Coordinates of N, CA and C and ligand atoms in Angstrom, one line a residue:
X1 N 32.3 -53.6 5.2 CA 31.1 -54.3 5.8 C 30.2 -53.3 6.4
X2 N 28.9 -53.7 6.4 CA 27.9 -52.7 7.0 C 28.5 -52.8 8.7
X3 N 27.9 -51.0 8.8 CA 28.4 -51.3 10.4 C 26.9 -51.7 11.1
X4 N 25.7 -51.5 10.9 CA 25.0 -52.1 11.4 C 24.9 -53.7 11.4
X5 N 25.5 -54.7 10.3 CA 25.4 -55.8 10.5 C 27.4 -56.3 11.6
X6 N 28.2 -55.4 11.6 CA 29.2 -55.4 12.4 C 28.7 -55.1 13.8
X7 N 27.4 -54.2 14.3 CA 27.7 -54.3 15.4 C 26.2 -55.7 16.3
X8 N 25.5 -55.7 15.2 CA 24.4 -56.9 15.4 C 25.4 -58.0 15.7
X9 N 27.1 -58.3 14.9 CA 27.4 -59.6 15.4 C 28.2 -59.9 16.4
X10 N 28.3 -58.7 17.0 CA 29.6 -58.8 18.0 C 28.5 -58.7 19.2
X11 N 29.0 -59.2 20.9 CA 28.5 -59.2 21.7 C 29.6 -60.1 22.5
X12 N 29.2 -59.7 24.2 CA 30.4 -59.4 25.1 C 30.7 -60.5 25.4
X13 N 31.2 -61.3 24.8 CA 32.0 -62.5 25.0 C 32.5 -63.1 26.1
X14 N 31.7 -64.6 26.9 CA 32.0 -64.4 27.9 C 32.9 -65.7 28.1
X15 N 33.3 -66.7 26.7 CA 34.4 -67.9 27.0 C 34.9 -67.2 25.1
X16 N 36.5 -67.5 25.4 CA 37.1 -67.6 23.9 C 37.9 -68.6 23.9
X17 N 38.3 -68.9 22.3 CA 39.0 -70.4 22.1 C 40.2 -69.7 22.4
X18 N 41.1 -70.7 21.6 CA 42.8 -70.5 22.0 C 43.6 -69.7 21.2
X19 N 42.6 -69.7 19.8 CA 42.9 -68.8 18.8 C 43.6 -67.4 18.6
X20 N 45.0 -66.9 18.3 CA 45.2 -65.7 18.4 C 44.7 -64.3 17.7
X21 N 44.3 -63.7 17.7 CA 44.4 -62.3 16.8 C 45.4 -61.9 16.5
X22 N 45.8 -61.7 14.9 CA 46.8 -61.7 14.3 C 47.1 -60.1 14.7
X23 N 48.5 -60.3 14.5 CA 49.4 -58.7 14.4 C 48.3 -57.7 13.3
X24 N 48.0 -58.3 12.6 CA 47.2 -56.7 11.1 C 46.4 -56.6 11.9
X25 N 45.0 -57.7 12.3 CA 44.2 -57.2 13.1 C 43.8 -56.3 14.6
X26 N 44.9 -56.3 15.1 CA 45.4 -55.9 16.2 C 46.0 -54.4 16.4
X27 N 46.2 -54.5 14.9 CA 46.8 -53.2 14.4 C 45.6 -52.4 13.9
X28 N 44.9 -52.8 13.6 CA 44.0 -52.0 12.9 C 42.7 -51.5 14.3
X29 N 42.8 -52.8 15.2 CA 41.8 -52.6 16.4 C 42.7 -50.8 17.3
X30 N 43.6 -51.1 16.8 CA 44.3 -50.0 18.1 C 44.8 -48.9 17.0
X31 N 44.3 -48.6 16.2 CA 44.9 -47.6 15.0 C 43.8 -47.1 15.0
X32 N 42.3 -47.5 14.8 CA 41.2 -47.2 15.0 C 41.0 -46.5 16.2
X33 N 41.3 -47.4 17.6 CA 41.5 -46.6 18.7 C 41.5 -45.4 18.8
X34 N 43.2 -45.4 18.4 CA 44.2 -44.0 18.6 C 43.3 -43.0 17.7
X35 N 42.6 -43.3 17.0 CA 41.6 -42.2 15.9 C 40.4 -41.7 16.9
X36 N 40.0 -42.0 17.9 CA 38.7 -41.3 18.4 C 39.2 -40.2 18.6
X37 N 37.9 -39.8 18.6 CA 37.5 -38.1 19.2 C 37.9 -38.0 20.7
X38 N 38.6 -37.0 21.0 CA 38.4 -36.7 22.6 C 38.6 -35.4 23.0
X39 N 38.2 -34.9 24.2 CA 38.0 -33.4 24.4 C 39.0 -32.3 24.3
X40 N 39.2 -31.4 23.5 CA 40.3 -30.6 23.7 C 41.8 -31.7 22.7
X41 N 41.1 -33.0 22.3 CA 42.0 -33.1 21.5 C 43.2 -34.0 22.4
X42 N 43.2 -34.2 23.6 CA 43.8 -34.5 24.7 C 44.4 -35.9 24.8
X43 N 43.6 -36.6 24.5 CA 43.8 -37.9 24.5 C 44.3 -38.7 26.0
X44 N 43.7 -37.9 27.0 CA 44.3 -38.1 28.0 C 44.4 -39.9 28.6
X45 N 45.1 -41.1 28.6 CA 44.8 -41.9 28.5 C 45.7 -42.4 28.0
X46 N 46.2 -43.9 28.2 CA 47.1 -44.8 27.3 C 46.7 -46.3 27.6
X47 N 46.9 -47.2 26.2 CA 46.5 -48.6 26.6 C 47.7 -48.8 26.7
X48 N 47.7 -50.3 27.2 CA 48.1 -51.4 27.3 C 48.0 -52.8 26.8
X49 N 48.6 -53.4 26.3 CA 47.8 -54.5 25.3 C 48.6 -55.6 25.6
X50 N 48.2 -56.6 26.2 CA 49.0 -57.8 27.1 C 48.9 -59.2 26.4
X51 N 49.7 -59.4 25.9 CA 49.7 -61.0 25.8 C 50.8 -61.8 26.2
X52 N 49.9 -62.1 27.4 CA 51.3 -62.4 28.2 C 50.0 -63.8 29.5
X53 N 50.4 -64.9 29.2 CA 49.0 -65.3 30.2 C 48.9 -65.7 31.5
X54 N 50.4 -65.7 31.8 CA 51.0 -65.1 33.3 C 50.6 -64.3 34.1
X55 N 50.7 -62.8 33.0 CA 50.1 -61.8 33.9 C 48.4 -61.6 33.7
X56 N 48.3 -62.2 32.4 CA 46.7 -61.9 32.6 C 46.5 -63.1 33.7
X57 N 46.7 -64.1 34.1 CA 45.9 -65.0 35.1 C 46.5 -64.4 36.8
X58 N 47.4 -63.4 36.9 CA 47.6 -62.5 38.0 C 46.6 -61.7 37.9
X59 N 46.2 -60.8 36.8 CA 45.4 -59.4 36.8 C 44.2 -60.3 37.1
X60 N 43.7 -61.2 36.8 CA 42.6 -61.8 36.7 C 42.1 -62.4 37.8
X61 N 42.8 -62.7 38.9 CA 42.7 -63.0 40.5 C 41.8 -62.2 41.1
X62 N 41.4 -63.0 41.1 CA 39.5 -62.6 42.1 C 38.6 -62.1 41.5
X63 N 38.6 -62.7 40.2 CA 37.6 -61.7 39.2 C 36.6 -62.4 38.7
X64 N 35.4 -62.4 38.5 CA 34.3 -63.0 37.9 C 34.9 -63.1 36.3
X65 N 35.5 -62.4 35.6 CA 35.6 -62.2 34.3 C 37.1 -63.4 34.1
X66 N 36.5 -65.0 33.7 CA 37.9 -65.8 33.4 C 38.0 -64.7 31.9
X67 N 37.4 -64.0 31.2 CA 38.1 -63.6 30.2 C 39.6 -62.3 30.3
X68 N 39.9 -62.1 31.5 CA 41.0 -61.6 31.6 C 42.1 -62.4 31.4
X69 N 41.9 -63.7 31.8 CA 43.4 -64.4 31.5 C 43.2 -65.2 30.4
X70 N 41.5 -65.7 30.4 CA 41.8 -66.4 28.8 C 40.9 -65.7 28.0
X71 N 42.4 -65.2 27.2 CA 41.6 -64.3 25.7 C 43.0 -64.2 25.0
X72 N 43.0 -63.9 23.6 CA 44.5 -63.6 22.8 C 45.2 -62.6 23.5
X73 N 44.3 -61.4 23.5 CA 45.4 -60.1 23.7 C 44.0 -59.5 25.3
X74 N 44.8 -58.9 26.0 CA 43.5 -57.9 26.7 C 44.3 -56.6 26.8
X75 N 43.4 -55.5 26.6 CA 43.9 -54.4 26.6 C 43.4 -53.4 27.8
X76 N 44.1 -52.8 28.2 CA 43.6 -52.0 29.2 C 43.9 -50.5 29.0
X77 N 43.0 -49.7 29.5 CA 42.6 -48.2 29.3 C 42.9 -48.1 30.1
X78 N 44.1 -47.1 30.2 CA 44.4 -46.2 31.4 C 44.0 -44.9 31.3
X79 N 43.7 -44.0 31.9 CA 43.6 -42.9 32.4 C 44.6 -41.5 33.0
X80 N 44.5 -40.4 32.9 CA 45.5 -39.8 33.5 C 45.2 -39.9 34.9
X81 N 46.0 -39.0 36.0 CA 45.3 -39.2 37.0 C 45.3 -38.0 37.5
X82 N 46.0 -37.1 36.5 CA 45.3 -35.1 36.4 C 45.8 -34.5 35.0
X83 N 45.4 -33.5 35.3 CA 46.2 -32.5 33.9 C 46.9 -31.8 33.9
X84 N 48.5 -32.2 33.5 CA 49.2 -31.4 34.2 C 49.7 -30.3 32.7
X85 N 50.4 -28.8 33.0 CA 51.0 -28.1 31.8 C 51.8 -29.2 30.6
X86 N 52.5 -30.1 31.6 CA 53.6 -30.7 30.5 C 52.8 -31.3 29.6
X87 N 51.1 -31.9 29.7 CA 50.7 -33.0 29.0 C 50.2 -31.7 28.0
X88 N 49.4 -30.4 28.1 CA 49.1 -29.2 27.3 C 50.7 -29.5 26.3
X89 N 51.7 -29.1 27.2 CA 52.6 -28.8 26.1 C 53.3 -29.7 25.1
X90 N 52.5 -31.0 26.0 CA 53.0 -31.7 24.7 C 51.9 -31.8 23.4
X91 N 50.8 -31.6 24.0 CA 49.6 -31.5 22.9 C 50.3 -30.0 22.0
X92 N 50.4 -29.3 22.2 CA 50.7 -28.0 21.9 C 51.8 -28.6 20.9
X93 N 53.1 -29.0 21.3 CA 54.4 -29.3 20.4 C 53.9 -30.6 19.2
X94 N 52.9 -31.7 19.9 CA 52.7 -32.3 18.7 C 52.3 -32.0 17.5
X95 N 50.5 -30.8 17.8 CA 50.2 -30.2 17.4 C 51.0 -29.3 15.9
X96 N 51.8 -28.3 16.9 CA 53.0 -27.8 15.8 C 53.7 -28.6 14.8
X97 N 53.7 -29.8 15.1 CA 54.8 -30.5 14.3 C 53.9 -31.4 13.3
X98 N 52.8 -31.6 13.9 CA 52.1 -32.2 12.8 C 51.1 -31.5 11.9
X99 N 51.0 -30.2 12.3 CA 50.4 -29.3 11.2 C 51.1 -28.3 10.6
X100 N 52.8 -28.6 10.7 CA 53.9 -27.4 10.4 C 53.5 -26.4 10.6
X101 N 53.2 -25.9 12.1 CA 53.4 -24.6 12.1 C 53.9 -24.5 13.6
X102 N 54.2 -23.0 13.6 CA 55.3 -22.8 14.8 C 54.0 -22.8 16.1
X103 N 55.2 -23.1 17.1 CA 54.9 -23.3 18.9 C 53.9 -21.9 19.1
X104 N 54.5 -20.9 18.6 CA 54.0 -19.6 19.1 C 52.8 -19.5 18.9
X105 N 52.6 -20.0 17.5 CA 51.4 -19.9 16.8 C 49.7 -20.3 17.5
X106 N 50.5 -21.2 18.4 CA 49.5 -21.9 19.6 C 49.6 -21.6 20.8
X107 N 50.1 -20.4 21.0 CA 50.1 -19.8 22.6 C 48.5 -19.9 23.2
X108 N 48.1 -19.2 22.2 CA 46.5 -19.1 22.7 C 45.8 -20.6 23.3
X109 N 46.0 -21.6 22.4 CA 45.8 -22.9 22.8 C 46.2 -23.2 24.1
X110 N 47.7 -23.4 23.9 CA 48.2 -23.4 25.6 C 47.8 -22.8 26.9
X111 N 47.7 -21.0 26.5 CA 46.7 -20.7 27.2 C 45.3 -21.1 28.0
X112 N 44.5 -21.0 27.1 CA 43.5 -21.6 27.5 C 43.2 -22.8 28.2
X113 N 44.0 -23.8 27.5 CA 43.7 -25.0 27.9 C 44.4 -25.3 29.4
X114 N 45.3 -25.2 29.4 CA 46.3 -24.8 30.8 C 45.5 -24.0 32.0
X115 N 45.0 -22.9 31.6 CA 44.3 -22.4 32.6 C 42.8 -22.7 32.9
X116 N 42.1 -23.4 31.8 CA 41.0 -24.4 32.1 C 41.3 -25.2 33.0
X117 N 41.9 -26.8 32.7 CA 42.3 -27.2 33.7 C 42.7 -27.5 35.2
X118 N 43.8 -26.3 35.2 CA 44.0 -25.3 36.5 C 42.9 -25.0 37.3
X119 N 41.6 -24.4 36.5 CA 40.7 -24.0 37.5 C 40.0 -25.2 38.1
X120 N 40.1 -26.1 37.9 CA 39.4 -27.4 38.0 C 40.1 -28.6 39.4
X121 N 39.9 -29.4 39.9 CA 40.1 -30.1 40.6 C 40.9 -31.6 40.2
X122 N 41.7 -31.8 41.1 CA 42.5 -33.2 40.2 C 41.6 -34.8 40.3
X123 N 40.6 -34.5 40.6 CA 39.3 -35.4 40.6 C 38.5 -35.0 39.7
X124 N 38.1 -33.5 39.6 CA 37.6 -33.8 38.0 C 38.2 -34.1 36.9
X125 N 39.3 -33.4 36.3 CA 39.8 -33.9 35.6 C 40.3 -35.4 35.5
X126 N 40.5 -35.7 36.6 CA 41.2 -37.4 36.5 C 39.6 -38.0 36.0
X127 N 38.2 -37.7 36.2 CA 37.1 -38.5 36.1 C 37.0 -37.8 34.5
X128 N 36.9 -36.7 33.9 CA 37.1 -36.5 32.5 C 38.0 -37.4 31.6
X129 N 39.1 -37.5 32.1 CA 40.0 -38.3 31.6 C 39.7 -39.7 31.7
X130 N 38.6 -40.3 32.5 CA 37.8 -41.8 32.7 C 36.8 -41.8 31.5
X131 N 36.4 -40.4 31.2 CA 35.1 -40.4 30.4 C 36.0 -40.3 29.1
X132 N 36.9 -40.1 29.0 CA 37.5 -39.6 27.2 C 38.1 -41.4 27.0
X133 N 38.1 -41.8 28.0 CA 39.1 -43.5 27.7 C 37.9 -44.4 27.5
X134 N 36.6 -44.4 27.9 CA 35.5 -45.2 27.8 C 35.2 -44.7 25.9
X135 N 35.5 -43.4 26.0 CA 35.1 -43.4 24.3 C 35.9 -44.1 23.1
X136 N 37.2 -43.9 23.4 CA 38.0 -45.2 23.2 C 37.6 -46.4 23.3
X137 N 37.1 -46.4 24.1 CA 36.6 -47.9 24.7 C 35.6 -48.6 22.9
X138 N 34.2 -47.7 23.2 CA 33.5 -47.6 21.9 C 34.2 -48.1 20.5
X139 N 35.1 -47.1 20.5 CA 35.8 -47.0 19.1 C 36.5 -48.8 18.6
X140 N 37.0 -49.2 20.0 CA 37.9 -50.3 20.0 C 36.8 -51.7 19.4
X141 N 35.4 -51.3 20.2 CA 34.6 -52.2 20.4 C 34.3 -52.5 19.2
X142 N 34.0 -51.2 18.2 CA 33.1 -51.3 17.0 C 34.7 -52.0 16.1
X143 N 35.5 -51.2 16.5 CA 36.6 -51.6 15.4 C 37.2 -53.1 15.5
X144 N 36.9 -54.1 16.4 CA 37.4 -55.3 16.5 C 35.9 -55.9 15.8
X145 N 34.6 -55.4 16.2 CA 33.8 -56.2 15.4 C 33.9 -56.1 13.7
X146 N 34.7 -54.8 13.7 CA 34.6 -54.9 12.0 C 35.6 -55.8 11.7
X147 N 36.7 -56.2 11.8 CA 36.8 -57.4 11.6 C 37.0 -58.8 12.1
X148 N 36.2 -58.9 12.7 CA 35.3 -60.1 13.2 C 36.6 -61.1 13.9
X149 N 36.4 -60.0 14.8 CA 37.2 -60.2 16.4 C 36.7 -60.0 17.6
X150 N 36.4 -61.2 18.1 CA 35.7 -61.0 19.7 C 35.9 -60.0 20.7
X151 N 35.1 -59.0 21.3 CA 35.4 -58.5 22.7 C 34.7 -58.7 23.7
X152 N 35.4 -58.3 24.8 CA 34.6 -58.0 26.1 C 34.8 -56.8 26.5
X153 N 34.1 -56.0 26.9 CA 34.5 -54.9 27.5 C 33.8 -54.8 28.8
X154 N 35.1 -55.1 30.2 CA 34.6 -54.9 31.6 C 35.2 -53.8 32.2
X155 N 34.4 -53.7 33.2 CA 34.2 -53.6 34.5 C 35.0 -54.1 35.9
X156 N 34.2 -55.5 35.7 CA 34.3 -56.3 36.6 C 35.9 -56.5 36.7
X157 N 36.6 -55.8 37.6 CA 38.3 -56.3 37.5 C 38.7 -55.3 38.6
X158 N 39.8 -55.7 39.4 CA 40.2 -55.0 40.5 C 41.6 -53.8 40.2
X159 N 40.9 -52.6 39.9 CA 41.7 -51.3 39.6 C 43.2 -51.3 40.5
X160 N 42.8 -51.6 41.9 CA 44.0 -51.6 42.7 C 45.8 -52.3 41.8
X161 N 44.9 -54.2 42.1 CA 45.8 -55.1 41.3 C 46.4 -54.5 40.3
X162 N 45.8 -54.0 39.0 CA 45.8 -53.4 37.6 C 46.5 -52.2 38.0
X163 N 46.7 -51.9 38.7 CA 47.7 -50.5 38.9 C 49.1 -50.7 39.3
X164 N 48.4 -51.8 40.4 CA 50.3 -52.3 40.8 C 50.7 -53.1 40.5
X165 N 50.5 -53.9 39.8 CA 51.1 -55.0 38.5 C 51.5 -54.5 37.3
X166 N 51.1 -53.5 36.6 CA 51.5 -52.4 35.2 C 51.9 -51.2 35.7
X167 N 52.6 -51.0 37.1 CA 53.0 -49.9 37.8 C 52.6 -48.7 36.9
X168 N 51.0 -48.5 36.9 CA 50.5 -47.7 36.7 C 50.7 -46.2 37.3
X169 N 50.9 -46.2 38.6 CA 50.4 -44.9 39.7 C 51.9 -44.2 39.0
X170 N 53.0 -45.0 39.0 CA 54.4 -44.5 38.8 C 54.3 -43.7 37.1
X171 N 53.6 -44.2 36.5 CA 53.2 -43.2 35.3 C 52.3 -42.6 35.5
X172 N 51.8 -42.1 36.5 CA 50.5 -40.9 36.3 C 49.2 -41.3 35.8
X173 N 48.6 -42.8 35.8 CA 48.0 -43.3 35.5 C 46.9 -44.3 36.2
X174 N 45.6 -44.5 36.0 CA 45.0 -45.7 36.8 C 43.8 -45.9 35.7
X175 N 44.1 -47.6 35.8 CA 43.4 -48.4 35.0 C 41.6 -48.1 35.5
X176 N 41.1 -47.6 33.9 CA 39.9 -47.0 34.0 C 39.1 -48.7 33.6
X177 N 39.2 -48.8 32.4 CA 38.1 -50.2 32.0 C 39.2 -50.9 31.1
X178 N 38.6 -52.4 31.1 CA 39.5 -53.5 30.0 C 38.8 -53.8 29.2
X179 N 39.2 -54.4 28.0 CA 38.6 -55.2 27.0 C 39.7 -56.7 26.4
X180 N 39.3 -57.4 26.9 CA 39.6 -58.9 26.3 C 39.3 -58.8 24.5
X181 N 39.8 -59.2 23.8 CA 39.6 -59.7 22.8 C 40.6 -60.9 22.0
X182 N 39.9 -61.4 21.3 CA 39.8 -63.1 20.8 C 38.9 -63.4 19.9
X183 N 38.5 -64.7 19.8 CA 37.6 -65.6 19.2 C 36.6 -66.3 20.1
X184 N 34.7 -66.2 19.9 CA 34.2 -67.4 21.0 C 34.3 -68.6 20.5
X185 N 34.3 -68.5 21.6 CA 34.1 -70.6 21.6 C 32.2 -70.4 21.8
X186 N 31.7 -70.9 20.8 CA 30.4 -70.9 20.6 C 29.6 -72.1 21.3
X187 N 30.6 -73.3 21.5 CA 30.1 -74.5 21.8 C 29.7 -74.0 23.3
X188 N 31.0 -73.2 24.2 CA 31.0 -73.4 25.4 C 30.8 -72.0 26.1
X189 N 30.0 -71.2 25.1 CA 30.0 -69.8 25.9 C 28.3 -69.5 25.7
X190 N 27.9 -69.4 26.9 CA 26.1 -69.7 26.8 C 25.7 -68.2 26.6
X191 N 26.7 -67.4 26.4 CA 26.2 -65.8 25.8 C 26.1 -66.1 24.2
X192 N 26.6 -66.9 23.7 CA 27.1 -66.6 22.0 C 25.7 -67.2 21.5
X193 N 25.2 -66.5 20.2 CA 24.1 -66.6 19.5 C 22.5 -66.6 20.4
X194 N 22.7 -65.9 21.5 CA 21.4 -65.2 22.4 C 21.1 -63.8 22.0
X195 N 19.5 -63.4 22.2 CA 19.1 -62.5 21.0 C 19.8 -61.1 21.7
X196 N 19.9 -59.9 21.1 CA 20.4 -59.0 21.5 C 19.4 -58.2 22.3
X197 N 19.6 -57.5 23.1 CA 18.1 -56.8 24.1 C 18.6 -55.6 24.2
X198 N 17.6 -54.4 23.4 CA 18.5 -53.2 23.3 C 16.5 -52.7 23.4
X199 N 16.8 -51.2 23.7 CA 15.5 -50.5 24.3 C 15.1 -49.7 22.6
X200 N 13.6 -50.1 22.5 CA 13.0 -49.9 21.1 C 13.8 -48.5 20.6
X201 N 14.3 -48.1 19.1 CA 15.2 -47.3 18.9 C 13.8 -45.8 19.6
X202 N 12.9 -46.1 19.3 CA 11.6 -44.8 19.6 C 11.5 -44.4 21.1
X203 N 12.2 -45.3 21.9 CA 12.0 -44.8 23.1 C 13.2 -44.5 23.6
X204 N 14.4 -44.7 22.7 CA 16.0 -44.5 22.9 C 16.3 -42.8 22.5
X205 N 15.9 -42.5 21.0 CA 16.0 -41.2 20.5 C 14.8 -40.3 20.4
X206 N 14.7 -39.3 21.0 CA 13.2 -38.2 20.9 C 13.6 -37.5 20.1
X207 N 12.7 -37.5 19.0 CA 13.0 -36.6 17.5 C 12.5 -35.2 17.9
X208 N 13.1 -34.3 17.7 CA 12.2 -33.0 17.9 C 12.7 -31.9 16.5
X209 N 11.5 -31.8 16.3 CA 11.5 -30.9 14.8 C 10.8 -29.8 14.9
X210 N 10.8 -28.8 13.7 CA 10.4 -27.6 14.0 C 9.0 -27.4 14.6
X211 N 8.1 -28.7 14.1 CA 6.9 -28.5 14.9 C 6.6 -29.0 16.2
X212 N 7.9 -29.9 16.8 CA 7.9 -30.2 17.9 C 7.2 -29.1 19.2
X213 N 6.3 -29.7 20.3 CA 6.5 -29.0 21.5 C 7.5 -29.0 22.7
X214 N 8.2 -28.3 22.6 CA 8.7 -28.5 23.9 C 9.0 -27.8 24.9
X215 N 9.4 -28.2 26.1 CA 9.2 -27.1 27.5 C 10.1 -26.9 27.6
Ligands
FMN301 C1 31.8 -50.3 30.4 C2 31.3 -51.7 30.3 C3 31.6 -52.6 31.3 C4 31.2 -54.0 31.2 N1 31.6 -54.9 32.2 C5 31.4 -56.2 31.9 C6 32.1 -57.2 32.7 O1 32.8 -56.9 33.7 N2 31.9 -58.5 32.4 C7 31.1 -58.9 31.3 O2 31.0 -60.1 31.1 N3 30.5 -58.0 30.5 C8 30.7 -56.7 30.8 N4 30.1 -55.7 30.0 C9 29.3 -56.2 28.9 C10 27.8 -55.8 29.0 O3 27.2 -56.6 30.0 C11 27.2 -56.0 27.6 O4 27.8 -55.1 26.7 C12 25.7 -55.7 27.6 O5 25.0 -56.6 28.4 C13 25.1 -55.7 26.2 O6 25.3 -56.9 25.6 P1 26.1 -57.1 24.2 O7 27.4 -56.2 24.4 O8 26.5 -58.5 24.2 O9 25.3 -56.6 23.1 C14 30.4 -54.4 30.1 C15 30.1 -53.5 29.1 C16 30.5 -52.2 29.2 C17 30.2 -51.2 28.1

């Protein structure tokens, strides 16, 4: 399907029916995922994918978003909450194994990346590692519109709750953003079929070419 008419039909869904998202498509939403780009290759980050509506109507306590507890699946973006050598070495050892070639071969890798890090703060990196999970975020968005599966992608949800309900902190981890996905309920969701409002593409992208001026 075109992705320009995939991403014209998707939009942030603010009631869904009862309807579930099947296992293939679910698979394919989070297989896409696992495919983004991220810095250094790192992936620093792991979801979570809940269907469970117990705990989503717990995580969902005190939240403007009813789409945390009512949706098929809601998935949550975790984050690291630093960078530590072991996570390099495991990038380093997957690396070897999935491009057959030896550990040593990647010293240099380890190197650098290890001592990058290092020089850095466990607040930057923990906020790098927010920025690499929101691009996932993207990836998830486009890939459940391709096949025409509702999301939401919030915000609005209390990180604390979301940490100590999926004993996140105990994995090195804290819930960066969520995404609900499902089916809308079109009858009862006063977002569905409202026009889309995005800023004219000419004032979004500045073309600059060889005869461009610029300062
Ligand atoms: C990072 C992020 C956080 C968002 N948080 C919420 C949220 O908490 N609740 C909500 O209903 N929509 C949320 N949205 C949806 C935006 O409001 C929506 O994407 C934007 O208004 C554009 O509309 P569209 O996605 O329907 O085209 C969020 C979107 C993003 C990308």
């Amino acid at each position: 399907m075109d992705l320009i008419e995939d991403l014209n039909w998707r939009y942030a869904t603010k009631k869904f029916t009862d309807r579930k998202v099947s296992k293939e498509k679910l698979q394919h939403i989070l297989e896409a995922t696992n495919l983004t780009a991220s810095s250094c290759g790192l992936q620093p980050y792991r979801l979570f994918v809940i269907d469970n509506p117990t705990l989503q109507a717990k995580l969902g306590l005190g939240s403007f978003n009813g789409q945390i507890e009512y949706s098929s699946h809601l998935i949550v973006f975790a984050a690291y909450n630093q960078v530590t050598t072991e996570h390099i070495q495991d990038l380093v050892d997957l690396t070897a194994k999935e491009k057959e070639v030896t550990k040593e071969s990647l010293d240099g890798l380890f190197m650098t990346l290890d001592s990058y890090f290092k020089s850095r703060t466990a607040t930057q990196n923990s906020i790098w590692a927010d920025k690499q999970a929101y691009i996932a975020l993207g990836t998830a968005l486009i890939a459940a519109a391709n096949v025409r599966v509702d999301a939401t992608p919030m915000e609005g949800f209390d990180p604390h709750r979301f940490d100590a309900l999926l004993n996140l902190t105990d994995k090195g981890l804290h819930s960066t953003v969520i995404l609900s996905i499902g089916y809308r309920d079109e009858k009862n969701d006063y977002y569905a079929g409202t026009k889309k409002v995005r800023v004219p593409l000419d004032k979004m992208a500045t073309m600059i070419d060889q005869n461009s001026k610029f300062y």
